[in-house]
Coordinates of N, CA and C in Angstrom, one line a residue:
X1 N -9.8 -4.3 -6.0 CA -10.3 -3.0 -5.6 C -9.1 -2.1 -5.5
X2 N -9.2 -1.3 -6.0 CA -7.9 -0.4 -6.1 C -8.2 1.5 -5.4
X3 N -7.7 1.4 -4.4 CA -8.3 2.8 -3.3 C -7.2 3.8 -3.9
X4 N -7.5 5.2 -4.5 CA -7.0 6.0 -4.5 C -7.0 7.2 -3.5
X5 N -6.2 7.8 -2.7 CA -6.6 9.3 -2.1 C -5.7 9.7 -2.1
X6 N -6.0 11.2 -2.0 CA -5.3 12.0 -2.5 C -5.4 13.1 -1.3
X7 N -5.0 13.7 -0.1 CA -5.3 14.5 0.9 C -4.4 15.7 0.6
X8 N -4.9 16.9 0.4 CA -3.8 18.2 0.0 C -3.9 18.3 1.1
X9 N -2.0 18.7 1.2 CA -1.7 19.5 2.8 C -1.1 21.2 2.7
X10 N -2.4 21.8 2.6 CA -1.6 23.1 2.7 C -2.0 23.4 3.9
X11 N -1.3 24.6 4.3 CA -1.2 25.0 5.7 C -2.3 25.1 6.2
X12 N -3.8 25.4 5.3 CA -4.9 25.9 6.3 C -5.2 24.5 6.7
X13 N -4.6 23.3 6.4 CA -5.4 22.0 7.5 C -4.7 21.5 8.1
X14 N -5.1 21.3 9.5 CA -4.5 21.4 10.6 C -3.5 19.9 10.6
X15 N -2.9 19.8 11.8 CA -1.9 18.3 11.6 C -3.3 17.3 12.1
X16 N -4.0 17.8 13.0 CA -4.7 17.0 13.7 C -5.6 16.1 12.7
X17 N -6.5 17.3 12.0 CA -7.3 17.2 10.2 C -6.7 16.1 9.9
X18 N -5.3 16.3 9.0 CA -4.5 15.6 8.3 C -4.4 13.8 9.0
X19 N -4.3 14.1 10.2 CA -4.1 12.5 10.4 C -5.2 11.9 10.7
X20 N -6.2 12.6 11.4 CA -7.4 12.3 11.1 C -7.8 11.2 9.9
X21 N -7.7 12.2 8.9 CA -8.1 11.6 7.8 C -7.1 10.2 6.8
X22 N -6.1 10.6 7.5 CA -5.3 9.6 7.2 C -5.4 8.1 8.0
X23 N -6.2 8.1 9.2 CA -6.1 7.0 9.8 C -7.4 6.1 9.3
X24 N -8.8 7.1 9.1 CA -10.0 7.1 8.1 C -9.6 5.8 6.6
X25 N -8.3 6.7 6.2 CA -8.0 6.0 5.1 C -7.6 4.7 5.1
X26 N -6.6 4.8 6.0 CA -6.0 3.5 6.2 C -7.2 2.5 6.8
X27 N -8.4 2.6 7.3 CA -9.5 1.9 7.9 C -9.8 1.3 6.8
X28 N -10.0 2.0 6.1 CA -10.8 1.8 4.7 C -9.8 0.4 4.2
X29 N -8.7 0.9 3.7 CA -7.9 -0.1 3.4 C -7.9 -1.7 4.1
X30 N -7.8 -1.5 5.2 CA -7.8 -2.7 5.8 C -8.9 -3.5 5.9
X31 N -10.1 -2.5 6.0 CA -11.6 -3.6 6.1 C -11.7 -3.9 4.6
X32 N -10.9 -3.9 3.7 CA -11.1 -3.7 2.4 C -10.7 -5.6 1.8
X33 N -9.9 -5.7 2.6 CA -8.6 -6.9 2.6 C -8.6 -7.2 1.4
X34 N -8.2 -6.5 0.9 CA -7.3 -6.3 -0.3 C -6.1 -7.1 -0.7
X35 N -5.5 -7.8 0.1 CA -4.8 -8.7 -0.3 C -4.6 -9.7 0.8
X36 N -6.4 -10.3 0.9 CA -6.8 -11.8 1.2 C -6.6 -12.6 0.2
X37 N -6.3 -12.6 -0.9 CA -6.4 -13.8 -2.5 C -4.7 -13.8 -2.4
X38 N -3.8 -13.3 -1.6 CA -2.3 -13.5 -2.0 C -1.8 -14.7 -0.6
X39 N -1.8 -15.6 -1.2 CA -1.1 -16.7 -0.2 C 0.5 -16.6 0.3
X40 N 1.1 -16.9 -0.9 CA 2.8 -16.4 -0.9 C 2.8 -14.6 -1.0
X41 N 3.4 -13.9 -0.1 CA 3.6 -12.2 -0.3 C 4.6 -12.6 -1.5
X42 N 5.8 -13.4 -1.3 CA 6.8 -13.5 -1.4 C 7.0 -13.7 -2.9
X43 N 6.4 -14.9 -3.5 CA 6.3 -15.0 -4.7 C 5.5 -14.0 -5.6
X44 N 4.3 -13.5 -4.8 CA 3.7 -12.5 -5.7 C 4.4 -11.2 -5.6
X45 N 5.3 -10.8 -4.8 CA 6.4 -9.9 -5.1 C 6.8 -10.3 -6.3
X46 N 7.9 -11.1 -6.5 CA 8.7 -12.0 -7.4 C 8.1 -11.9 -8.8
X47 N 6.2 -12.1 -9.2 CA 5.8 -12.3 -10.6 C 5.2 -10.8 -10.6
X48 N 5.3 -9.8 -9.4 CA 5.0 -8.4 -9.6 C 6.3 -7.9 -10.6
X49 N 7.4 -8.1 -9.9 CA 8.4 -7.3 -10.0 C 9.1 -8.1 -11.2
X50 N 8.8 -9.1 -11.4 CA 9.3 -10.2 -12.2 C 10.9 -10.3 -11.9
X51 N 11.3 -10.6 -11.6 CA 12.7 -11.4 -10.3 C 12.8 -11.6 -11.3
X52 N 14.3 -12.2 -11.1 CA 15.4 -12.9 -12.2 C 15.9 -13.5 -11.2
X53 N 16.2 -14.8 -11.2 CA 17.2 -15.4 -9.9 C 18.5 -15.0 -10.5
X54 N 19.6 -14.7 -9.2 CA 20.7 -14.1 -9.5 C 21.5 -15.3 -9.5
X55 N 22.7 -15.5 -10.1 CA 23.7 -16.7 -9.8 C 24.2 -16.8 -8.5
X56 N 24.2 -17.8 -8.0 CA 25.1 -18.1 -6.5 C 24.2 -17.3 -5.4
X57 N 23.1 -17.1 -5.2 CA 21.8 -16.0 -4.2 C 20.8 -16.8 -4.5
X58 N 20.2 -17.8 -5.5 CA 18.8 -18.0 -5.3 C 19.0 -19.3 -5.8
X59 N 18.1 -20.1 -4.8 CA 18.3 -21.3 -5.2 C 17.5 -22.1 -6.2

């Protein structure tokens, strides 16, 4: 599930508005659990980013 938003901040919306809606969003995200299927964070960093082990740093 992939959530996009997009909130314009021009001056007419207030700070209140803005975080408002920003906490809204983040709700969404989280009841979403969106990364319940990733057991290792660590390694699925690693095949995200595709790691190289470095000499003498990774064992």
């Amino acid at each position: 599930m992939n959530i996009f938003a997009l909130i314009e901040m021009h001056s007419s919306l207030s700070a209140e508005f803005r975080r408002h809606r920003i906490v809204e969003i983040l709700e969404k995200i989280a009841a979403s659990n969106v990364f319940a299927d990733i057991s290792d964070p660590v390694e699925w960093q690693r095949e995200l980013r595709q790691d190289r082990l470095l000499p003498g740093r990774d064992g």
